[in-house]
Amino acid sequence: MEMERIFKTAVEISHFILTREIKPGDMVVDATCGNGSDTLLLAELVGHSGHVFGFDIQPQAISNTREKLKEAGLENRATLYNVGHELLDEYIKMPINTILFNLGYLPGACHRIITTKETTLAGVRAGMNLLKPKGMVIAVLYPGHEGGQEEAVSLIEFAQALPKKDWDVVNIAHLNRSSSAPQVLVLQKVFP
Ligand SMILES: C[S@@+](CC[C@H](N)C(=O)[O-])C[C@H]1O[C@@H](n2cnc3c(N)ncnc32)[C@H](O)[C@@H]1O
């Protein structure tokens, strides 16, 4: 059988990790629904006994995502909030297995509506507090976008300072591409 390209894009790397780690019955978060491709993958992976909580500040993103789930017959597996992910702990009150942040702007929409370092960091912190043991935050970073460099640096600096006894922290970057190419930051909670 022909081998697959796992590392072609940062999004594909994130999907590889999600597909390997998420199990039927898991409770997961898509912190940036966008056009719904990630939400759809998550809804497939959690099965009928799991659930996806999706967030986006753009009504268009929420309706695109809802439509995509509907087409796949999976709308019952997700609850979508037209709210910033910095507020996710006000909306989710249960332990979560995996939280995905695919940062940047909504493809095909206004590029000025973009994730920012302040709200992303607030969302990541809130998400980390909800994680089950061995749960993960996965963030796709876009240092090449306007404001994306600042956002990526602040997230990486935050991640580097996490205690190693409590968190496994890795950053996956394409070493033979531009230094502003998208990257995948993963924080796995290893305590208790
Ligand atoms: C790169 S897109 C996400 C791609 C998406 N996951 C997909 O599969 O199409 C980034 C999204 O983040 C959203 N966003 C920006 N700031 C946000 C915030 N504070 N909370 C939640 N979503 C936000 C944007 O509206 C945009 O839709």
PDB file of N, CA, C and O and ligand atoms in Angstrom, residues 30-39 55-58 61 83-86 100 102-107 113-116 119 142, ligand 1:
ATOM      1  N   ASP A  30     -13.987  22.565  19.215  1.00  0.00           N
ATOM      2  CA  ASP A  30     -13.381  23.285  18.093  1.00  0.00           C
ATOM      3  C   ASP A  30     -13.486  24.763  18.452  1.00  0.00           C
ATOM      4  O   ASP A  30     -14.572  25.342  18.398  1.00  0.00           O
ATOM      5  N   ALA A  31     -12.364  25.370  18.838  1.00  0.00           N
ATOM      6  CA  ALA A  31     -12.379  26.749  19.338  1.00  0.00           C
ATOM      7  C   ALA A  31     -12.501  27.779  18.221  1.00  0.00           C
ATOM      8  O   ALA A  31     -12.711  28.963  18.498  1.00  0.00           O
ATOM      9  N   THR A  32     -12.364  27.353  16.970  1.00  0.00           N
ATOM     10  CA  THR A  32     -12.467  28.264  15.815  1.00  0.00           C
ATOM     11  C   THR A  32     -13.135  27.504  14.665  1.00  0.00           C
ATOM     12  O   THR A  32     -12.448  26.910  13.827  1.00  0.00           O
ATOM     13  N   CYS A  33     -14.444  27.526  14.599  1.00  0.00           N
ATOM     14  CA  CYS A  33     -15.171  26.665  13.635  1.00  0.00           C
ATOM     15  C   CYS A  33     -14.891  27.009  12.177  1.00  0.00           C
ATOM     16  O   CYS A  33     -14.830  26.125  11.320  1.00  0.00           O
ATOM     17  N   GLY A  34     -14.784  28.307  11.859  1.00  0.00           N
ATOM     18  CA  GLY A  34     -14.513  28.715  10.476  1.00  0.00           C
ATOM     19  C   GLY A  34     -15.533  28.148   9.513  1.00  0.00           C
ATOM     20  O   GLY A  34     -16.745  28.282   9.708  1.00  0.00           O
ATOM     21  N   ASN A  35     -15.058  27.447   8.470  1.00  0.00           N
ATOM     22  CA  ASN A  35     -15.994  26.873   7.500  1.00  0.00           C
ATOM     23  C   ASN A  35     -16.444  25.461   7.872  1.00  0.00           C
ATOM     24  O   ASN A  35     -17.145  24.811   7.100  1.00  0.00           O
ATOM     25  N   GLY A  36     -15.991  24.978   9.025  1.00  0.00           N
ATOM     26  CA  GLY A  36     -16.542  23.730   9.554  1.00  0.00           C
ATOM     27  C   GLY A  36     -15.806  22.452   9.201  1.00  0.00           C
ATOM     28  O   GLY A  36     -16.224  21.378   9.620  1.00  0.00           O
ATOM     29  N   SER A  37     -14.693  22.541   8.457  1.00  0.00           N
ATOM     30  CA  SER A  37     -14.003  21.290   8.079  1.00  0.00           C
ATOM     31  C   SER A  37     -13.460  20.574   9.310  1.00  0.00           C
ATOM     32  O   SER A  37     -13.579  19.338   9.423  1.00  0.00           O
ATOM     33  N   ASP A  38     -12.863  21.353  10.219  1.00  0.00           N
ATOM     34  CA  ASP A  38     -12.325  20.725  11.431  1.00  0.00           C
ATOM     35  C   ASP A  38     -13.471  20.196  12.297  1.00  0.00           C
ATOM     36  O   ASP A  38     -13.389  19.097  12.852  1.00  0.00           O
ATOM     37  N   THR A  39     -14.541  20.983  12.420  1.00  0.00           N
ATOM     38  CA  THR A  39     -15.674  20.555  13.260  1.00  0.00           C
ATOM     39  C   THR A  39     -16.244  19.240  12.731  1.00  0.00           C
ATOM     40  O   THR A  39     -16.586  18.344  13.514  1.00  0.00           O
ATOM     41  N   PHE A  55     -16.946  26.988  18.635  1.00  0.00           N
ATOM     42  CA  PHE A  55     -17.001  28.431  18.886  1.00  0.00           C
ATOM     43  C   PHE A  55     -16.520  29.187  17.667  1.00  0.00           C
ATOM     44  O   PHE A  55     -15.562  28.781  17.008  1.00  0.00           O
ATOM     45  N   ASP A  56     -17.167  30.307  17.366  1.00  0.00           N
ATOM     46  CA  ASP A  56     -16.621  31.260  16.397  1.00  0.00           C
ATOM     47  C   ASP A  56     -17.324  32.599  16.603  1.00  0.00           C
ATOM     48  O   ASP A  56     -18.518  32.635  16.921  1.00  0.00           O
ATOM     49  N   ILE A  57     -16.577  33.680  16.389  1.00  0.00           N
ATOM     50  CA  ILE A  57     -17.176  35.009  16.592  1.00  0.00           C
ATOM     51  C   ILE A  57     -17.980  35.458  15.377  1.00  0.00           C
ATOM     52  O   ILE A  57     -18.726  36.416  15.467  1.00  0.00           O
ATOM     53  N   GLN A  58     -17.832  34.758  14.234  1.00  0.00           N
ATOM     54  CA  GLN A  58     -18.541  35.202  13.022  1.00  0.00           C
ATOM     55  C   GLN A  58     -19.801  34.358  12.802  1.00  0.00           C
ATOM     56  O   GLN A  58     -19.706  33.129  12.655  1.00  0.00           O
ATOM     57  N   ALA A  61     -19.497  31.939   9.986  1.00  0.00           N
ATOM     58  CA  ALA A  61     -18.730  30.719  10.286  1.00  0.00           C
ATOM     59  C   ALA A  61     -19.641  29.689  10.960  1.00  0.00           C
ATOM     60  O   ALA A  61     -19.622  28.504  10.612  1.00  0.00           O
ATOM     61  N   VAL A  83     -19.730  32.786  19.780  1.00  0.00           N
ATOM     62  CA  VAL A  83     -19.111  33.431  20.945  1.00  0.00           C
ATOM     63  C   VAL A  83     -17.599  33.246  20.835  1.00  0.00           C
ATOM     64  O   VAL A  83     -17.136  32.244  20.285  1.00  0.00           O
ATOM     65  N   GLY A  84     -16.827  34.176  21.386  1.00  0.00           N
ATOM     66  CA  GLY A  84     -15.365  34.045  21.375  1.00  0.00           C
ATOM     67  C   GLY A  84     -14.897  32.909  22.283  1.00  0.00           C
ATOM     68  O   GLY A  84     -15.447  32.705  23.369  1.00  0.00           O
ATOM     69  N   HIS A  85     -13.860  32.214  21.837  1.00  0.00           N
ATOM     70  CA  HIS A  85     -13.367  31.066  22.622  1.00  0.00           C
ATOM     71  C   HIS A  85     -12.752  31.497  23.961  1.00  0.00           C
ATOM     72  O   HIS A  85     -12.534  30.668  24.837  1.00  0.00           O
ATOM     73  N   GLU A  86     -12.480  32.795  24.123  1.00  0.00           N
ATOM     74  CA  GLU A  86     -11.950  33.270  25.415  1.00  0.00           C
ATOM     75  C   GLU A  86     -12.986  33.061  26.527  1.00  0.00           C
ATOM     76  O   GLU A  86     -12.649  33.086  27.703  1.00  0.00           O
ATOM     77  N   LEU A 100      -9.173  22.083  19.898  1.00  0.00           N
ATOM     78  CA  LEU A 100      -8.440  22.515  18.709  1.00  0.00           C
ATOM     79  C   LEU A 100      -8.617  24.010  18.485  1.00  0.00           C
ATOM     80  O   LEU A 100      -9.750  24.516  18.498  1.00  0.00           O
ATOM     81  N   ASN A 102      -7.622  26.318  15.408  1.00  0.00           N
ATOM     82  CA  ASN A 102      -7.034  26.539  14.083  1.00  0.00           C
ATOM     83  C   ASN A 102      -7.130  28.048  13.857  1.00  0.00           C
ATOM     84  O   ASN A 102      -8.201  28.570  13.522  1.00  0.00           O
ATOM     85  N   LEU A 103      -6.029  28.754  14.093  1.00  0.00           N
ATOM     86  CA  LEU A 103      -6.047  30.207  14.242  1.00  0.00           C
ATOM     87  C   LEU A 103      -6.079  30.935  12.894  1.00  0.00           C
ATOM     88  O   LEU A 103      -6.095  30.319  11.844  1.00  0.00           O
ATOM     89  N   GLY A 104      -6.122  32.256  12.972  1.00  0.00           N
ATOM     90  CA  GLY A 104      -6.076  33.057  11.741  1.00  0.00           C
ATOM     91  C   GLY A 104      -7.449  33.565  11.347  1.00  0.00           C
ATOM     92  O   GLY A 104      -8.290  33.833  12.198  1.00  0.00           O
ATOM     93  N   TYR A 105      -7.677  33.672  10.036  1.00  0.00           N
ATOM     94  CA  TYR A 105      -8.946  34.233   9.550  1.00  0.00           C
ATOM     95  C   TYR A 105      -9.778  33.185   8.815  1.00  0.00           C
ATOM     96  O   TYR A 105      -9.264  32.129   8.426  1.00  0.00           O
ATOM     97  N   LEU A 106     -11.047  33.517   8.640  1.00  0.00           N
ATOM     98  CA  LEU A 106     -11.974  32.607   7.953  1.00  0.00           C
ATOM     99  C   LEU A 106     -11.663  32.624   6.452  1.00  0.00           C
ATOM    100  O   LEU A 106     -11.787  33.667   5.807  1.00  0.00           O
ATOM    101  N   PRO A 107     -11.251  31.495   5.888  1.00  0.00           N
ATOM    102  CA  PRO A 107     -10.947  31.486   4.460  1.00  0.00           C
ATOM    103  C   PRO A 107     -12.172  31.935   3.652  1.00  0.00           C
ATOM    104  O   PRO A 107     -13.284  31.516   3.921  1.00  0.00           O
ATOM    105  N   ILE A 113     -10.861  40.038  10.256  1.00  0.00           N
ATOM    106  CA  ILE A 113     -11.446  39.359  11.431  1.00  0.00           C
ATOM    107  C   ILE A 113     -10.588  38.125  11.694  1.00  0.00           C
ATOM    108  O   ILE A 113     -10.697  37.103  11.002  1.00  0.00           O
ATOM    109  N   ILE A 114      -9.738  38.274  12.651  1.00  0.00           N
ATOM    110  CA  ILE A 114      -8.667  37.299  12.835  1.00  0.00           C
ATOM    111  C   ILE A 114      -8.495  37.028  14.329  1.00  0.00           C
ATOM    112  O   ILE A 114      -8.865  37.871  15.163  1.00  0.00           O
ATOM    113  N   THR A 115      -7.978  35.854  14.668  1.00  0.00           N
ATOM    114  CA  THR A 115      -7.711  35.586  16.084  1.00  0.00           C
ATOM    115  C   THR A 115      -6.603  36.531  16.565  1.00  0.00           C
ATOM    116  O   THR A 115      -5.748  36.933  15.779  1.00  0.00           O
ATOM    117  N   THR A 116      -6.631  36.874  17.837  1.00  0.00           N
ATOM    118  CA  THR A 116      -5.622  37.811  18.365  1.00  0.00           C
ATOM    119  C   THR A 116      -4.891  37.156  19.538  1.00  0.00           C
ATOM    120  O   THR A 116      -5.424  36.237  20.163  1.00  0.00           O
ATOM    121  N   THR A 119      -6.963  37.204  22.999  1.00  0.00           N
ATOM    122  CA  THR A 119      -8.116  36.302  23.139  1.00  0.00           C
ATOM    123  C   THR A 119      -7.696  34.838  22.985  1.00  0.00           C
ATOM    124  O   THR A 119      -8.234  33.948  23.651  1.00  0.00           O
ATOM    125  N   TYR A 142      -0.322  30.491  12.564  1.00  0.00           N
ATOM    126  CA  TYR A 142      -0.048  31.052  11.231  1.00  0.00           C
ATOM    127  C   TYR A 142       0.817  32.306  11.363  1.00  0.00           C
ATOM    128  O   TYR A 142       0.311  33.426  11.249  1.00  0.00           O
TER     129      TYR A 142
HETATM  130  C1  LIG B   1      -8.540  29.594  10.219  1.00  0.00           C
HETATM  131  S1  LIG B   1     -10.230  29.897  10.602  1.00  0.00           S
HETATM  132  C2  LIG B   1     -10.690  28.334  11.240  1.00  0.00           C
HETATM  133  C3  LIG B   1     -10.773  27.265  10.193  1.00  0.00           C
HETATM  134  C4  LIG B   1     -11.801  26.227  10.518  1.00  0.00           C
HETATM  135  N1  LIG B   1     -11.485  25.462  11.703  1.00  0.00           N
HETATM  136  C5  LIG B   1     -12.168  25.329   9.346  1.00  0.00           C
HETATM  137  O1  LIG B   1     -12.052  24.095   9.426  1.00  0.00           O
HETATM  138  O2  LIG B   1     -12.584  25.903   8.341  1.00  0.00           O
HETATM  139  C6  LIG B   1     -10.165  30.890  12.067  1.00  0.00           C
HETATM  140  C7  LIG B   1     -11.523  31.267  12.629  1.00  0.00           C
HETATM  141  O3  LIG B   1     -11.322  31.843  13.918  1.00  0.00           O
HETATM  142  C8  LIG B   1     -12.398  32.706  14.150  1.00  0.00           C
HETATM  143  N2  LIG B   1     -12.116  33.557  15.317  1.00  0.00           N
HETATM  144  C9  LIG B   1     -11.413  34.696  15.402  1.00  0.00           C
HETATM  145  N3  LIG B   1     -11.376  35.143  16.680  1.00  0.00           N
HETATM  146  C10 LIG B   1     -12.073  34.239  17.427  1.00  0.00           C
HETATM  147  C11 LIG B   1     -12.393  34.122  18.821  1.00  0.00           C
HETATM  148  N4  LIG B   1     -11.971  35.019  19.712  1.00  0.00           N
HETATM  149  N5  LIG B   1     -13.132  33.072  19.212  1.00  0.00           N
HETATM  150  C12 LIG B   1     -13.573  32.137  18.324  1.00  0.00           C
HETATM  151  N6  LIG B   1     -13.292  32.194  17.002  1.00  0.00           N
HETATM  152  C13 LIG B   1     -12.551  33.225  16.557  1.00  0.00           C
HETATM  153  C14 LIG B   1     -12.555  33.451  12.840  1.00  0.00           C
HETATM  154  O4  LIG B   1     -13.837  34.010  12.748  1.00  0.00           O
HETATM  155  C15 LIG B   1     -12.294  32.292  11.834  1.00  0.00           C
HETATM  156  O5  LIG B   1     -13.511  31.758  11.410  1.00  0.00           O
END
